[in-house]
Amino acid sequence: MLDIDWTTEEPAVTAGQLLVVPLRSGHDPEAITQRFGAAVRDAVARVPFAGKPGESFAFTRERDGVIQHVTLMGADALTEPASLRQLAHDAAREAQRVGASQLVLDLHGADGLPAEGDDALRVGNLVAQGVQLGTYVYDRFLSESNRRPSSLRSVTAWGRSAAPTEGSNRGRIVADAIARARDLGNGPPALVTPSYLAQVAADMVAALAAEGHDVKLTVLDADECKARGMGCFLGVGQGSDEPPKFIHLAYSPKGESKARVALIGKGVTFDSGGYSLKPTDGMLDMKLDMCGAAAVIGSFEGAVRLGVPYELHALVAAAENLVSGKAYKLGDVLTASNGKTVEINNTDAEGRLTMADAMVYASKLEPALMIDFATLTGACIIALGPRIAGVMTNDQALHDDWMAAAARSGEDMWRLPLPSNLKEQLKSKVADMRNTGERWGGALTAGLFLSEFTEGIRWMHIDIAGPAMASKAYGVTTPGASGVPVATILELLSGPIQLEQS
């Protein structure tokens, strides 16, 4: 873990140090002259360097007998959470590129950065998240000769106040939770099986309990799930030799709980599509079809360490969706644990089946609200692109709380409707419903399918099919699993939630 501190005094120049100075578009060239000299100003002008995000100008200088690396880094308004987090992330990446062991992030001259109060805590949180995520790499399966250990050991943020220091610890916890989710998503499917997720949950609970937290784990095997009538979940997993696991993590806060909250994550650890078989290109990233599960597991760990004031239940119905003589087939009818029957017209619409039984299980806990997270539909990516999560709920208060948390966290979300007239598409002649509707509006009919299993509990559905996985780096995201929306979940659970539906 990086050593992160804040200071109001210019840090002394030391060997192995990188100084990063953010500059916005329209910056005054004479400010560069005053600080670094006319030669640097003229060199910047020749590049040219406009101060846009992604642009940088690097040089070295000698001060007090020491060579210091300096990078001028383009940045948007640092009052925007995503911009501040990305600046810190990019600065950490640059430090590793030049082999620096210490990063000095110059924020003392940045316009609009707060110095005190809650905003200062937010700044400390976002900067710590950014620099720590800037060191993230999944290298478990790289040989030693191909690993590139991080050179960065410490970060000093030079600001107008040291007040953000208090927020740094929160940022570290959030970044660790995101990294946990990324590691689970990036692991190969032969490693990250339902049994592996259950073991990770067990190890996590043991570690948290040893720290004095009130946490519990329940893992249901196939027979126990059958006894509970989870026919939809078990139908998805029956084609694999890997046994399905239903994982239930529970946490009680030290003080009086404000409410009980259930988080449900899609845990299909590999999705071949079943008999509605995916093509090779569509299957390559399907180890990432459990990113919803990874998000709620990572968020559970972070929420416990942050000491959120809610009783928390994280639920994962983990299974593989494979093809075999035992696999469920097109035309099969499965029965969910609330008694509803589902005709299967697409075995590649499996996530909603596993989530249906998980939602019914969650409802029996009588939570004040439940939120599900799933890489559910390609249709959501078509609607919103690869970087924005779709938010579906008819609960305005819950939506508003979630979107405010997302804005504070710098994660992109957009509301999609749940039009009741589209439920017509889910009608079946042989069962209570089908598991898919028509192609058009597929993200919406998936949400409408899930709405049949809320059992009267306040509910919100987050389709993370786009932002949960990245084909290339952007923002604070590296290729592979992104850890979205862990930061938003933790922000929501750390603040007041409206406990009445509107």
Coordinates of N, CA and C in Angstrom, one line a residue, residues 82-170:
A82 N -14.3 12.7 -11.4 CA -13.6 11.9 -12.4 C -12.3 12.5 -12.8
S83 N -12.2 13.8 -13.0 CA -11.0 14.5 -13.5 C -9.9 14.4 -12.4
L84 N -10.3 14.6 -11.1 CA -9.3 14.6 -10.1 C -8.8 13.2 -9.9
R85 N -9.7 12.2 -9.9 CA -9.2 10.8 -9.7 C -8.3 10.4 -10.9
Q86 N -8.7 10.8 -12.1 CA -7.8 10.5 -13.3 C -6.5 11.1 -13.2
L87 N -6.4 12.4 -12.8 CA -5.2 13.1 -12.7 C -4.2 12.3 -11.7
A88 N -4.7 11.9 -10.6 CA -3.9 11.2 -9.6 C -3.5 9.9 -10.2
H89 N -4.4 9.2 -10.9 CA -4.1 7.9 -11.5 C -3.0 8.1 -12.5
D90 N -3.1 9.1 -13.4 CA -2.2 9.3 -14.5 C -0.8 9.7 -13.9
A91 N -0.8 10.4 -12.8 CA 0.4 10.8 -12.2 C 1.2 9.6 -11.7
A92 N 0.4 8.7 -11.1 CA 1.1 7.5 -10.5 C 1.6 6.6 -11.7
R93 N 0.9 6.5 -12.8 CA 1.4 5.8 -13.9 C 2.7 6.4 -14.5
E94 N 2.7 7.7 -14.5 CA 3.9 8.4 -15.0 C 5.1 8.2 -14.1
A95 N 4.8 8.2 -12.8 CA 5.9 7.9 -11.9 C 6.5 6.6 -12.1
Q96 N 5.7 5.6 -12.4 CA 6.2 4.3 -12.6 C 7.0 4.2 -14.0
R97 N 6.5 5.0 -14.9 CA 7.1 5.0 -16.3 C 8.5 5.5 -16.2
V98 N 8.8 6.5 -15.3 CA 10.1 7.1 -15.2 C 10.9 6.5 -14.1
G99 N 10.3 5.5 -13.4 CA 11.0 4.8 -12.3 C 11.2 5.6 -11.0
A100 N 10.2 6.5 -10.8 CA 10.3 7.3 -9.6 C 9.8 6.5 -8.4
S101 N 10.4 6.8 -7.3 CA 9.9 6.1 -6.0 C 9.0 7.0 -5.2
Q102 N 9.1 8.4 -5.5 CA 8.2 9.3 -4.8 C 7.6 10.2 -5.8
L103 N 6.3 10.4 -5.6 CA 5.5 11.3 -6.5 C 5.1 12.5 -5.7
V104 N 5.3 13.7 -6.2 CA 4.8 14.9 -5.6 C 3.8 15.5 -6.6
L105 N 2.5 15.5 -6.1 CA 1.4 16.0 -6.9 C 1.1 17.4 -6.5
D106 N 1.3 18.3 -7.4 CA 1.2 19.7 -7.0 C -0.3 20.2 -7.2
L107 N -1.0 20.3 -6.1 CA -2.4 20.8 -6.2 C -2.5 22.1 -5.5
H108 N -1.4 22.7 -5.1 CA -1.6 23.9 -4.3 C -2.0 25.1 -5.1
G109 N -1.8 25.1 -6.4 CA -2.2 26.2 -7.3 C -3.4 25.9 -8.1
A110 N -4.0 24.7 -7.9 CA -5.2 24.3 -8.8 C -6.4 25.1 -8.4
D111 N -7.1 25.7 -9.4 CA -8.2 26.5 -9.1 C -9.4 25.7 -8.6
G112 N -10.0 26.2 -7.5 CA -11.2 25.7 -7.0 C -11.1 24.5 -6.1
L113 N -9.9 23.9 -5.9 CA -9.8 22.8 -5.0 C -10.1 23.3 -3.5
P114 N -11.0 22.6 -2.8 CA -11.3 23.0 -1.5 C -10.2 22.8 -0.5
A115 N -10.3 23.5 0.6 CA -9.2 23.3 1.6 C -9.7 22.7 2.9
E116 N -11.0 22.8 3.2 CA -11.5 22.4 4.5 C -12.8 21.6 4.4
G117 N -13.2 21.0 5.4 CA -14.6 20.5 5.5 C -14.7 19.2 4.7
D118 N -16.0 18.9 4.4 CA -16.3 17.7 3.7 C -15.7 17.6 2.3
D119 N -15.6 18.7 1.7 CA -15.0 18.7 0.3 C -13.5 18.3 0.4
A120 N -12.8 18.7 1.4 CA -11.4 18.3 1.6 C -11.3 16.8 1.8
L121 N -12.2 16.2 2.5 CA -12.3 14.8 2.7 C -12.5 14.1 1.4
R122 N -13.4 14.7 0.6 CA -13.7 14.1 -0.8 C -12.4 14.2 -1.6
V123 N -11.7 15.3 -1.6 CA -10.5 15.4 -2.4 C -9.5 14.4 -2.0
G124 N -9.3 14.2 -0.7 CA -8.3 13.2 -0.2 C -8.7 11.8 -0.6
N125 N -10.0 11.5 -0.6 CA -10.5 10.2 -1.0 C -10.2 10.0 -2.4
L126 N -10.5 10.9 -3.3 CA -10.4 10.7 -4.7 C -8.9 10.6 -5.2
V127 N -8.1 11.5 -4.6 CA -6.6 11.4 -4.9 C -6.1 10.1 -4.5
A128 N -6.4 9.6 -3.3 CA -5.9 8.3 -2.8 C -6.4 7.2 -3.7
Q129 N -7.6 7.2 -4.1 CA -8.1 6.2 -5.0 C -7.3 6.2 -6.3
G130 N -7.2 7.4 -6.9 CA -6.5 7.5 -8.1 C -5.1 7.0 -8.1
V131 N -4.3 7.4 -7.2 CA -2.9 7.0 -7.2 C -2.7 5.5 -6.9
Q132 N -3.6 5.0 -6.0 CA -3.5 3.6 -5.7 C -3.9 2.7 -6.9
L133 N -5.0 3.2 -7.6 CA -5.4 2.4 -8.8 C -4.4 2.6 -9.9
G134 N -3.6 3.7 -9.9 CA -2.6 3.9 -10.9 C -1.5 2.8 -10.8
T135 N -1.4 2.1 -9.6 CA -0.4 1.1 -9.5 C -0.9 -0.3 -9.7
Y136 N -2.3 -0.4 -10.1 CA -2.9 -1.7 -10.2 C -2.4 -2.4 -11.4
V137 N -2.1 -3.7 -11.2 CA -1.8 -4.6 -12.4 C -2.2 -6.0 -12.0
Y138 N -2.7 -6.8 -12.9 CA -3.1 -8.2 -12.6 C -1.9 -9.0 -13.3
D139 N -1.0 -9.5 -12.5 CA 0.2 -10.2 -13.0 C 0.3 -11.6 -12.4
R140 N -0.7 -12.1 -11.9 CA -0.6 -13.4 -11.2 C -0.1 -14.5 -12.1
F141 N -0.3 -14.4 -13.4 CA 0.1 -15.5 -14.3 C 1.3 -15.1 -15.2
L142 N 1.9 -14.0 -14.9 CA 3.1 -13.6 -15.6 C 4.3 -14.2 -15.0
S143 N 5.2 -14.7 -15.8 CA 6.5 -15.2 -15.2 C 7.3 -14.0 -14.6
E144 N 8.2 -14.3 -13.7 CA 8.9 -13.3 -13.0 C 9.6 -12.3 -13.9
S145 N 10.1 -12.9 -15.0 CA 10.9 -12.0 -15.9 C 10.0 -11.0 -16.7
N146 N 8.7 -11.3 -16.7 CA 7.8 -10.4 -17.4 C 7.0 -9.5 -16.5
R147 N 7.2 -9.6 -15.2 CA 6.6 -8.7 -14.2 C 7.3 -7.4 -14.2
R148 N 6.6 -6.3 -13.9 CA 7.2 -5.0 -13.8 C 6.8 -4.4 -12.4
P149 N 7.5 -4.7 -11.4 CA 7.1 -4.3 -10.1 C 7.0 -2.7 -10.0
S150 N 6.1 -2.2 -9.3 CA 6.0 -0.7 -9.2 C 7.1 -0.1 -8.4
S151 N 7.7 0.9 -9.0 CA 8.8 1.6 -8.3 C 8.2 2.6 -7.3
L152 N 7.0 3.0 -7.4 CA 6.4 4.0 -6.6 C 6.2 3.6 -5.1
R153 N 6.7 4.3 -4.2 CA 6.5 3.9 -2.8 C 5.7 5.0 -2.0
S154 N 5.8 6.2 -2.3 CA 5.2 7.3 -1.5 C 4.6 8.4 -2.4
V155 N 3.6 9.0 -2.0 CA 2.9 10.1 -2.7 C 2.7 11.3 -1.7
T156 N 3.2 12.4 -2.1 CA 2.9 13.6 -1.4 C 2.1 14.6 -2.2
A157 N 0.9 14.9 -1.7 CA 0.0 15.9 -2.3 C 0.3 17.2 -1.7
W158 N 0.7 18.2 -2.5 CA 1.1 19.5 -2.1 C -0.1 20.4 -2.4
G159 N -0.9 20.7 -1.3 CA -2.1 21.5 -1.5 C -2.1 22.7 -0.7
R160 N -3.3 23.4 -0.7 CA -3.5 24.6 0.1 C -3.8 24.3 1.6
S161 N -4.1 23.0 1.8 CA -4.4 22.6 3.2 C -4.0 21.1 3.3
A162 N -3.7 20.7 4.5 CA -3.5 19.3 4.8 C -4.7 18.5 5.2
A163 N -5.9 19.2 5.2 CA -7.1 18.6 5.7 C -7.5 17.3 4.9
P164 N -7.2 17.3 3.5 CA -7.6 16.1 2.8 C -6.9 14.8 3.3
T165 N -5.9 14.9 4.2 CA -5.2 13.7 4.7 C -6.2 12.7 5.3
E166 N -7.2 13.2 6.0 CA -8.2 12.4 6.6 C -9.0 11.5 5.6
G167 N -9.2 12.0 4.4 CA -9.9 11.3 3.4 C -9.1 10.3 2.7
S168 N -7.7 10.3 2.9 CA -6.9 9.4 2.2 C -7.1 7.9 2.6
N169 N -7.3 7.7 3.9 CA -7.6 6.3 4.3 C -8.8 5.8 3.7
R170 N -9.9 6.6 3.6 CA -11.1 6.1 2.9 C -10.7 5.7 1.4

